[in-house]
Coordinates of C-alpha atoms and ligand atoms in Angstrom, one line a residue:
M1 CA -45.5 76.7 -42.8
S2 CA -48.2 74.8 -44.6
T3 CA -50.6 75.5 -47.4
V4 CA -53.8 73.6 -48.3
I5 CA -55.4 73.8 -51.7
K6 CA -59.1 73.2 -51.0
N7 CA -62.2 72.2 -53.0
G8 CA -60.5 71.5 -56.3
T9 CA -60.5 68.5 -58.7
I10 CA -57.1 66.9 -58.9
V11 CA -56.2 66.0 -62.5
T12 CA -53.3 63.7 -63.2
A13 CA -52.2 61.9 -66.4
D14 CA -54.4 58.9 -65.5
L15 CA -57.0 60.0 -63.0
S16 CA -59.2 62.8 -61.7
W17 CA -60.9 63.1 -58.3
K18 CA -62.0 65.7 -55.8
A19 CA -59.6 66.1 -52.9
D20 CA -57.6 68.7 -51.0
V21 CA -53.8 68.9 -51.3
L22 CA -51.5 69.8 -48.3
V23 CA -48.1 71.3 -48.9
E24 CA -45.4 71.6 -46.3
N25 CA -41.8 72.8 -46.9
G26 CA -42.2 72.8 -50.6
I27 CA -43.4 69.1 -50.8
I28 CA -46.9 67.6 -51.1
T29 CA -47.4 65.8 -47.8
E30 CA -51.1 64.8 -47.9
I31 CA -53.9 64.4 -50.3
G32 CA -57.4 63.8 -49.0
E33 CA -60.7 65.3 -47.8
G34 CA -61.1 68.0 -45.1
L35 CA -57.4 69.0 -44.9
T36 CA -56.3 72.1 -43.1
G37 CA -53.2 74.3 -43.2
D38 CA -51.7 77.7 -42.1
D39 CA -52.8 79.1 -45.5
T40 CA -55.7 78.1 -47.7
L41 CA -56.0 78.5 -51.4
D42 CA -59.5 78.2 -52.7
A43 CA -59.7 75.9 -55.8
T44 CA -63.5 75.8 -56.1
G45 CA -64.3 75.2 -59.8
C46 CA -60.7 74.6 -60.6
Y47 CA -58.5 71.7 -61.7
V48 CA -55.4 71.0 -59.5
M49 CA -52.7 69.7 -61.8
P50 CA -48.9 69.2 -61.9
G51 CA -47.2 72.4 -63.0
G52 CA -46.3 72.5 -66.7
I53 CA -42.8 71.4 -67.7
D54 CA -41.4 73.0 -70.8
P55 CA -38.5 70.9 -72.0
H56 CA -37.4 73.2 -74.8
T57 CA -36.3 76.7 -74.1
H58 CA -33.4 78.9 -75.2
L59 CA -32.9 81.7 -72.6
E60 CA -30.2 84.2 -73.3
M61 CA -29.0 81.9 -76.1
P62 CA -26.1 83.1 -78.3
F63 CA -27.4 82.6 -81.8
M64 CA -27.1 84.1 -85.3
G65 CA -25.0 87.0 -84.1
T66 CA -27.1 88.0 -81.2
Y67 CA -28.6 86.7 -77.9
S68 CA -32.3 85.6 -77.4
S69 CA -33.9 88.4 -75.4
D70 CA -35.6 86.5 -72.6
D71 CA -33.1 85.4 -70.0
F72 CA -33.7 83.1 -67.0
E73 CA -35.2 86.1 -65.2
S74 CA -37.9 87.2 -67.6
G75 CA -38.2 83.7 -69.1
T76 CA -39.1 81.9 -65.9
R77 CA -41.4 84.8 -64.9
A78 CA -43.2 84.2 -68.2
A79 CA -43.3 80.4 -67.5
L80 CA -44.9 80.8 -64.1
A81 CA -47.4 83.3 -65.3
G82 CA -48.6 80.8 -67.8
G83 CA -48.6 77.8 -65.3
T84 CA -45.2 76.3 -66.2
T85 CA -43.1 75.5 -63.2
M86 CA -40.0 73.9 -64.7
V87 CA -38.0 74.7 -67.9
I88 CA -35.2 72.7 -69.5
D89 CA -32.7 74.9 -71.3
F90 CA -29.9 74.0 -73.6
A91 CA -26.3 74.5 -72.4
L92 CA -24.6 75.3 -75.7
P93 CA -20.8 75.1 -76.1
S94 CA -19.3 77.3 -78.8
P95 CA -17.0 75.5 -81.2
G96 CA -14.0 74.2 -79.3
Q97 CA -15.5 75.0 -75.9
G98 CA -15.6 72.1 -73.4
L99 CA -19.0 70.8 -72.2
L100 CA -18.2 71.6 -68.5
D101 CA -17.2 75.1 -69.4
A102 CA -20.5 75.6 -71.2
I103 CA -22.4 74.3 -68.2
Q104 CA -20.6 76.7 -66.0
M105 CA -21.8 79.5 -68.2
W106 CA -25.4 78.3 -68.0
D107 CA -25.0 78.0 -64.2
N108 CA -24.1 81.6 -64.1
K109 CA -27.0 82.6 -66.4
S110 CA -29.6 80.8 -64.4
T111 CA -29.0 82.2 -60.9
R112 CA -32.1 84.6 -61.2
A113 CA -34.6 81.9 -62.1
Y114 CA -38.0 82.1 -60.5
C115 CA -38.8 78.4 -61.0
D116 CA -36.9 75.1 -61.1
F117 CA -34.9 74.3 -64.2
S118 CA -32.6 71.7 -65.7
F119 CA -30.3 71.7 -68.7
H120 CA -29.9 69.6 -71.8
M121 CA -26.3 69.4 -73.1
A122 CA -25.7 70.4 -76.7
V123 CA -23.1 68.6 -78.7
T124 CA -22.0 71.2 -81.2
W125 CA -18.6 69.8 -82.1
W126 CA -16.8 66.5 -81.6
S127 CA -13.4 65.6 -80.0
E128 CA -11.8 63.3 -77.5
Q129 CA -12.4 66.0 -74.9
V130 CA -16.1 66.0 -75.6
F131 CA -16.2 62.2 -75.5
N132 CA -14.5 62.3 -72.1
E133 CA -16.5 65.1 -70.6
M134 CA -19.8 63.4 -71.5
E135 CA -19.3 61.0 -68.6
T136 CA -18.8 63.8 -66.0
V137 CA -21.8 65.6 -67.5
V138 CA -24.0 62.5 -67.0
K139 CA -22.6 61.2 -63.7
D140 CA -21.6 64.3 -61.8
R141 CA -23.8 67.1 -63.3
G142 CA -27.0 65.1 -63.5
I143 CA -27.7 65.8 -67.2
N144 CA -28.9 62.8 -69.1
T145 CA -30.0 64.5 -72.4
F146 CA -27.7 65.6 -75.2
K147 CA -29.0 67.6 -78.2
H148 CA -27.6 67.4 -81.8
F149 CA -28.4 70.0 -84.4
M150 CA -28.6 68.4 -87.9
A151 CA -29.1 71.9 -89.3
Y152 CA -27.5 75.4 -89.1
K153 CA -24.6 74.4 -91.3
G154 CA -21.4 76.2 -90.5
A155 CA -22.6 77.0 -86.9
L156 CA -24.2 74.3 -84.7
M157 CA -24.6 71.5 -87.2
V158 CA -22.9 68.1 -86.6
Q159 CA -22.0 65.5 -89.2
D160 CA -23.4 62.0 -89.3
D161 CA -20.2 60.4 -88.1
E162 CA -20.0 62.8 -85.2
M163 CA -23.6 62.1 -84.4
F164 CA -23.1 58.3 -84.5
A165 CA -20.0 58.6 -82.2
S166 CA -21.9 60.8 -79.8
F167 CA -25.0 58.6 -79.8
R168 CA -22.9 55.4 -79.1
R169 CA -21.3 57.2 -76.2
L170 CA -24.7 58.2 -74.9
G171 CA -25.9 54.6 -75.1
E172 CA -23.0 53.5 -73.0
L173 CA -23.7 56.3 -70.4
G174 CA -27.4 55.7 -70.1
A175 CA -28.3 59.1 -71.6
I176 CA -30.8 60.1 -74.3
A177 CA -30.1 61.7 -77.7
L178 CA -32.1 64.7 -78.8
V179 CA -32.1 66.0 -82.4
H180 CA -33.1 69.1 -84.2
A181 CA -34.0 67.1 -87.4
E182 CA -33.5 69.1 -90.6
N183 CA -31.1 68.3 -93.4
G184 CA -28.7 71.3 -93.0
D185 CA -26.9 70.7 -96.3
V186 CA -30.1 70.8 -98.3
V187 CA -31.3 73.8 -96.4
A188 CA -28.1 75.7 -97.1
D189 CA -28.3 74.9 -100.8
L190 CA -31.9 76.0 -101.0
Q191 CA -31.2 79.2 -99.2
Q192 CA -28.5 80.1 -101.7
K193 CA -30.7 79.2 -104.7
L194 CA -33.6 81.3 -103.3
L195 CA -31.4 84.3 -102.6
A196 CA -29.9 84.1 -106.1
E197 CA -33.4 84.1 -107.6
G198 CA -34.3 87.3 -105.7
N199 CA -36.3 85.6 -102.9
T200 CA -35.0 87.6 -99.9
G201 CA -38.1 88.0 -97.7
P202 CA -39.2 86.0 -94.7
E203 CA -41.5 83.8 -96.8
A204 CA -38.3 82.3 -98.4
H205 CA -37.4 81.0 -95.0
A206 CA -40.3 78.6 -95.3
Y207 CA -39.5 77.7 -98.9
S208 CA -35.9 76.8 -97.9
R209 CA -37.1 74.3 -95.3
P210 CA -39.8 72.1 -96.9
P211 CA -41.2 69.1 -94.9
Q212 CA -38.9 66.8 -96.8
V213 CA -35.7 68.2 -95.1
E214 CA -37.3 67.5 -91.8
G215 CA -38.6 64.0 -92.7
E216 CA -35.3 62.9 -94.2
A217 CA -33.4 64.0 -91.1
A218 CA -35.9 62.5 -88.7
N219 CA -35.6 59.1 -90.5
R220 CA -31.8 59.4 -90.5
A221 CA -31.6 60.2 -86.8
I222 CA -33.9 57.3 -86.0
M223 CA -31.8 54.8 -87.9
I224 CA -28.5 56.2 -86.4
A225 CA -30.0 56.0 -82.9
D226 CA -31.1 52.4 -83.5
M227 CA -27.6 51.4 -84.6
A228 CA -26.1 53.2 -81.6
G229 CA -28.6 51.7 -79.1
V230 CA -29.7 55.0 -77.7
P231 CA -33.2 56.4 -77.1
L232 CA -34.1 59.3 -79.3
Y233 CA -36.2 62.4 -78.6
I234 CA -37.0 64.5 -81.7
V235 CA -37.6 68.2 -80.9
H236 CA -40.1 70.5 -82.6
V237 CA -41.8 68.0 -84.9
S238 CA -43.7 70.1 -87.3
C239 CA -44.8 67.9 -90.2
E240 CA -46.3 64.6 -91.3
E241 CA -43.0 63.4 -92.8
A242 CA -41.2 63.5 -89.5
H243 CA -44.3 62.3 -87.6
E244 CA -44.6 59.3 -89.9
A245 CA -41.0 58.3 -89.2
I246 CA -41.6 58.6 -85.4
R247 CA -44.9 56.6 -85.6
R248 CA -43.2 53.8 -87.6
A249 CA -40.2 53.7 -85.3
R250 CA -42.5 53.4 -82.2
Q251 CA -44.5 50.7 -83.8
Q252 CA -41.3 48.8 -84.3
G253 CA -40.5 49.0 -80.6
K254 CA -37.8 51.7 -80.9
R255 CA -37.6 54.2 -78.1
V256 CA -38.4 57.4 -80.0
W257 CA -40.4 60.3 -78.8
G258 CA -41.7 63.3 -80.8
E259 CA -42.3 66.8 -79.5
P260 CA -44.6 69.2 -81.4
L261 CA -44.7 72.9 -80.4
I262 CA -47.7 74.9 -79.5
Q263 CA -46.8 77.3 -82.3
H264 CA -46.9 74.5 -85.0
L265 CA -50.2 73.3 -83.5
T266 CA -52.0 76.6 -83.7
L267 CA -50.3 78.8 -86.3
D268 CA -49.8 78.0 -90.0
E269 CA -47.6 79.0 -93.0
S270 CA -49.9 81.8 -94.1
E271 CA -48.2 83.9 -91.4
Y272 CA -45.1 84.2 -93.7
F273 CA -47.2 85.7 -96.5
N274 CA -48.4 88.6 -94.4
R275 CA -47.6 91.8 -96.3
D276 CA -46.0 93.3 -93.1
W277 CA -42.3 92.3 -93.1
D278 CA -42.1 92.6 -89.3
H279 CA -45.2 90.3 -88.8
A280 CA -43.7 87.6 -91.0
A281 CA -40.1 87.9 -89.7
R282 CA -41.3 87.7 -86.1
R283 CA -42.6 84.2 -86.9
V284 CA -39.4 83.0 -88.6
M285 CA -38.4 79.8 -86.8
S286 CA -37.0 76.4 -87.7
P287 CA -38.8 74.3 -88.7
P288 CA -41.2 76.9 -90.1
F289 CA -45.0 76.9 -89.6
R290 CA -46.7 74.4 -91.9
N291 CA -50.1 74.0 -93.6
K292 CA -53.3 72.8 -92.0
Q293 CA -52.8 69.2 -93.1
H294 CA -49.6 69.0 -91.1
Q295 CA -51.3 70.7 -88.2
D296 CA -54.1 68.2 -88.2
G297 CA -51.5 65.4 -88.2
L298 CA -49.8 66.8 -85.1
W299 CA -53.1 67.0 -83.2
A300 CA -53.9 63.4 -84.3
G301 CA -50.4 62.3 -83.0
L302 CA -51.1 63.8 -79.6
Q303 CA -54.5 62.1 -79.5
A304 CA -53.1 58.7 -80.6
G305 CA -49.9 58.9 -78.5
S306 CA -47.4 58.9 -81.3
L307 CA -46.4 62.4 -80.2
S308 CA -45.6 62.7 -76.5
V309 CA -44.9 66.2 -75.4
V310 CA -46.0 69.8 -76.3
A311 CA -43.2 72.3 -75.9
T312 CA -42.4 75.9 -77.0
D313 CA -38.8 76.1 -78.1
H314 CA -39.0 79.5 -76.5
C315 CA -36.3 81.6 -78.2
A316 CA -37.5 85.2 -78.3
F317 CA -36.0 87.9 -80.4
T318 CA -37.2 91.5 -80.5
T319 CA -38.4 93.2 -83.7
E320 CA -35.1 95.1 -83.9
Q321 CA -33.2 91.8 -83.8
K322 CA -35.4 90.3 -86.5
R323 CA -34.6 93.3 -88.7
F324 CA -31.0 92.1 -89.0
G325 CA -32.5 90.0 -91.8
I326 CA -34.0 92.8 -94.0
G327 CA -32.8 92.0 -97.5
D328 CA -31.6 88.5 -96.6
F329 CA -34.0 86.1 -94.9
T330 CA -31.1 83.8 -93.9
K331 CA -30.0 86.5 -91.4
I332 CA -33.3 86.8 -89.5
P333 CA -32.6 85.3 -86.1
N334 CA -34.6 82.0 -85.9
G335 CA -37.0 81.7 -83.0
T336 CA -40.3 82.5 -81.5
G337 CA -41.7 82.9 -78.0
G338 CA -44.5 80.9 -76.3
L339 CA -43.6 80.1 -72.7
E340 CA -46.4 82.1 -71.2
D341 CA -49.0 81.0 -73.7
R342 CA -48.4 77.2 -74.1
L343 CA -50.9 76.0 -71.5
P344 CA -53.7 78.5 -72.2
M345 CA -53.4 77.9 -76.0
L346 CA -53.3 74.1 -75.6
W347 CA -56.2 74.1 -73.3
T348 CA -58.2 76.4 -75.5
H349 CA -57.4 74.6 -78.8
G350 CA -57.0 71.1 -77.4
V351 CA -59.2 70.5 -74.3
A352 CA -62.0 73.0 -74.9
T353 CA -62.4 71.7 -78.5
G354 CA -62.6 68.1 -77.3
R355 CA -59.4 67.0 -79.0
L356 CA -57.7 66.2 -75.6
T357 CA -59.0 65.2 -72.2
P358 CA -57.8 67.1 -69.2
E359 CA -55.8 64.0 -68.3
E360 CA -54.1 64.0 -71.7
F361 CA -53.4 67.7 -71.3
V362 CA -51.5 66.9 -68.1
A363 CA -49.7 64.0 -69.8
V364 CA -48.4 66.1 -72.7
T365 CA -47.6 69.2 -70.8
S366 CA -46.0 67.7 -67.7
T367 CA -46.1 64.0 -66.8
N368 CA -44.8 62.4 -70.0
I369 CA -41.7 64.6 -70.2
A370 CA -41.0 64.1 -66.5
K371 CA -40.9 60.4 -67.1
I372 CA -38.8 60.7 -70.3
L373 CA -36.3 63.0 -68.6
N374 CA -36.2 60.8 -65.5
C375 CA -37.4 63.3 -62.9
Y376 CA -40.8 61.7 -62.3
P377 CA -42.5 61.6 -59.7
R378 CA -40.5 64.4 -58.1
K379 CA -41.9 66.5 -61.0
G380 CA -44.9 66.0 -63.2
A381 CA -47.0 64.4 -60.4
I382 CA -49.6 65.3 -57.7
R383 CA -48.5 62.6 -55.2
V384 CA -47.4 62.6 -51.6
G385 CA -43.6 63.2 -51.7
S386 CA -43.6 65.1 -55.0
D387 CA -42.3 68.7 -55.2
A388 CA -45.3 71.1 -54.8
D389 CA -45.1 72.4 -58.3
I390 CA -48.8 72.8 -58.7
L391 CA -51.1 74.5 -61.1
V392 CA -54.6 75.5 -60.0
W393 CA -56.3 75.9 -63.3
D394 CA -59.5 77.9 -63.8
P395 CA -61.2 76.6 -66.9
E396 CA -63.6 79.6 -67.0
Q397 CA -61.1 82.4 -66.8
E398 CA -60.5 84.2 -70.1
K399 CA -58.1 86.7 -71.6
T400 CA -56.9 88.0 -74.9
I401 CA -53.2 87.4 -75.5
S402 CA -51.3 90.7 -75.8
A403 CA -47.6 91.8 -75.8
A404 CA -48.8 94.7 -73.7
T405 CA -49.5 92.5 -70.7
Q406 CA -47.0 89.7 -71.1
Q407 CA -44.0 88.9 -68.9
S408 CA -41.7 88.2 -71.8
A409 CA -39.1 90.9 -72.6
I410 CA -39.9 91.2 -76.3
D411 CA -42.1 93.8 -78.0
Y412 CA -44.7 91.4 -79.7
N413 CA -46.4 88.1 -79.3
V414 CA -46.9 85.6 -82.1
F415 CA -50.3 84.8 -80.6
E416 CA -51.3 88.5 -80.3
G417 CA -55.1 88.9 -80.3
Q418 CA -55.9 85.2 -79.6
K419 CA -58.7 84.7 -77.1
V420 CA -57.9 82.0 -74.6
K421 CA -60.2 80.4 -72.0
G422 CA -58.5 78.5 -69.2
L423 CA -55.8 80.2 -67.1
P424 CA -53.9 79.7 -63.8
R425 CA -55.7 80.9 -60.7
F426 CA -52.6 79.9 -58.7
T427 CA -49.2 78.7 -59.7
L428 CA -47.0 77.2 -57.0
T429 CA -43.3 76.5 -57.3
R430 CA -42.1 74.2 -54.6
G431 CA -44.9 75.4 -52.4
H432 CA -44.4 79.1 -53.0
V433 CA -47.3 80.9 -54.5
A434 CA -45.8 82.7 -57.5
V435 CA -49.0 83.6 -59.3
Q436 CA -52.2 84.5 -57.6
E437 CA -55.3 85.5 -59.6
G438 CA -53.2 87.2 -62.3
Q439 CA -50.7 88.9 -59.9
F440 CA -47.1 87.8 -60.2
R441 CA -45.5 87.2 -56.7
G442 CA -42.5 85.1 -57.7
Q443 CA -39.2 85.2 -55.9
E444 CA -36.2 85.9 -58.0
G445 CA -33.5 83.2 -57.5
H446 CA -36.0 80.7 -56.0
G447 CA -35.5 78.3 -58.9
E448 CA -33.1 75.4 -58.4
F449 CA -31.3 73.1 -60.8
V450 CA -32.9 69.6 -61.0
K451 CA -30.4 66.8 -61.5
R452 CA -31.6 63.8 -63.6
A453 CA -30.0 60.4 -63.3
P454 CA -29.1 58.2 -66.2
V455 CA -31.7 55.8 -67.7
T456 CA -29.4 52.8 -68.1
P457 CA -31.9 50.0 -67.5
V458 CA -34.1 51.1 -70.4
N459 CA -31.1 51.3 -72.8
K460 CA -30.1 47.7 -72.4
A461 CA -32.9 46.4 -74.6
L462 CA -32.8 49.2 -77.1
S463 CA -31.2 48.4 -80.4
T464 CA -33.3 46.3 -82.8
W465 CA -30.2 46.3 -85.0
K466 CA -27.7 44.8 -82.6
A467 CA -30.0 41.8 -81.9
L468 CA -30.2 41.0 -85.6
T469 CA -26.6 41.6 -86.6
A470 CA -24.4 40.8 -83.7
P471 CA -21.0 40.8 -85.4
R472 CA -19.5 37.4 -85.7
P473 CA -16.6 36.4 -88.1
V474 CA -17.5 33.6 -90.5
E475 CA -15.2 30.5 -90.3
R476 CA -13.9 29.5 -93.8
S477 CA -11.7 26.5 -94.6
G478 CA -8.1 27.2 -94.9
I479 CA -8.4 30.9 -94.1
P480 CA -8.2 32.2 -90.5
A481 CA -11.4 34.0 -89.4
T482 CA -9.6 36.8 -87.7
G483 CA -6.1 38.3 -87.7
V484 CA -3.5 37.8 -90.4
Ligands
LIG501 O1 -35.9 78.6 -84.8 C1 -35.6 78.0 -83.8 N1 -36.2 76.9 -83.5 N2 -34.7 78.6 -82.9 C2 -34.2 78.1 -81.8 C3 -33.0 77.1 -82.0 C4 -33.6 75.8 -82.4 O2 -33.4 75.4 -83.6 O3 -34.2 75.1 -81.6
LIG502 ZN1 -34.0 73.4 -83.2
LIG503 ZN1 -34.7 74.9 -79.9

């Protein structure tokens, strides 16, 4: 069974050209002119791009006393509807739970996925068991990315000594450290102060997490990663303070990547001052939305290459769940949706405005993260031999975003009412046409786990610190340099 995508313009991260694409058994087998196949998809007027990869989702995540409402079924349905063909979710051990146990839970949750997926491993506590299991996670389970929460004190947060120990272990194993960069101690303190002063509404969520808490943590994580000799990926970069730290680190040759979210690029802090409590609470996430200056900085970072990937941090809670926090903003479940809207919103606000080229769009939505996560060119590429995760993108198609027509299971959309121009005509997941001109035709359970090998060769040259300060005892007359 073969499918040919005809008459489109292929857009990759570095090149665009007119050609047909032949897909056989889920793989791209030929790219060229005048190709034929059993089925033909007409891409006239469209761009043929690698399917989007969203490296930051929380599907059915246990968090703040509840579970995020989109699971792997509705979440991957939303992903495909918006042109995303792979998601990377976080396997999250509860305190005291082993890493392998947690992965087993995520294996069970993900059986209904419509598109391919992978996991990042979260390090939420530290012990010899965690240290030991990390090797199995990397070598046997094919997970090379480990996330550390520097916030959510008393829940997911890890201390600096734990983070350093974990980062060193990752450096040895050829894995990559991820951080949620916010100073959780300062946030907890500010939360208590705000509540004591009578600030209980959703706007206080933003007051309790100023850019400084993010900038401080980003700087700290960068320095700890450098001392540990591990590459670092900073998730949901929302402000200039964190961006500046990333920019500086990259100029110094450190392997550090920054990931802004489509929400932070297109929505701002004024959302929290909406007089409707539900409206503001639905947008409570960490870090919070920022002002226009920070937003401009994030766009500039994508243009300049100091920020590498646009994600969603899709972690969707219903209005009813958000209302757990009436009277106490610290109890509003943190998280927003975006999986279905990431590509149309980025195209509309990025490419159609001239901020990004179509090739840069492909880079930041797919190719860059496939390379960072070490699944390129199987994913993130239009090449012979790559998985046929393909997006046929119609730049002229328009819609108005609405919860009434979305795939996500929640009852609202943070982008409600936004007009977008640029939508999938077809979305293919390993050759299967899951979306055809607005109709969802995905197959439940079609999604497969994607293993990702360690990145050891890159790690060897990593630490700027080790090279400068290789420990060496100083010989002194009459006193032995080492021992008693
Ligand atoms: O508010 C957010 N971002 N919720 C999801 C968990 C996280 O911090 O990534
Ligand atoms: Zn986070
Ligand atoms: Zn997250």
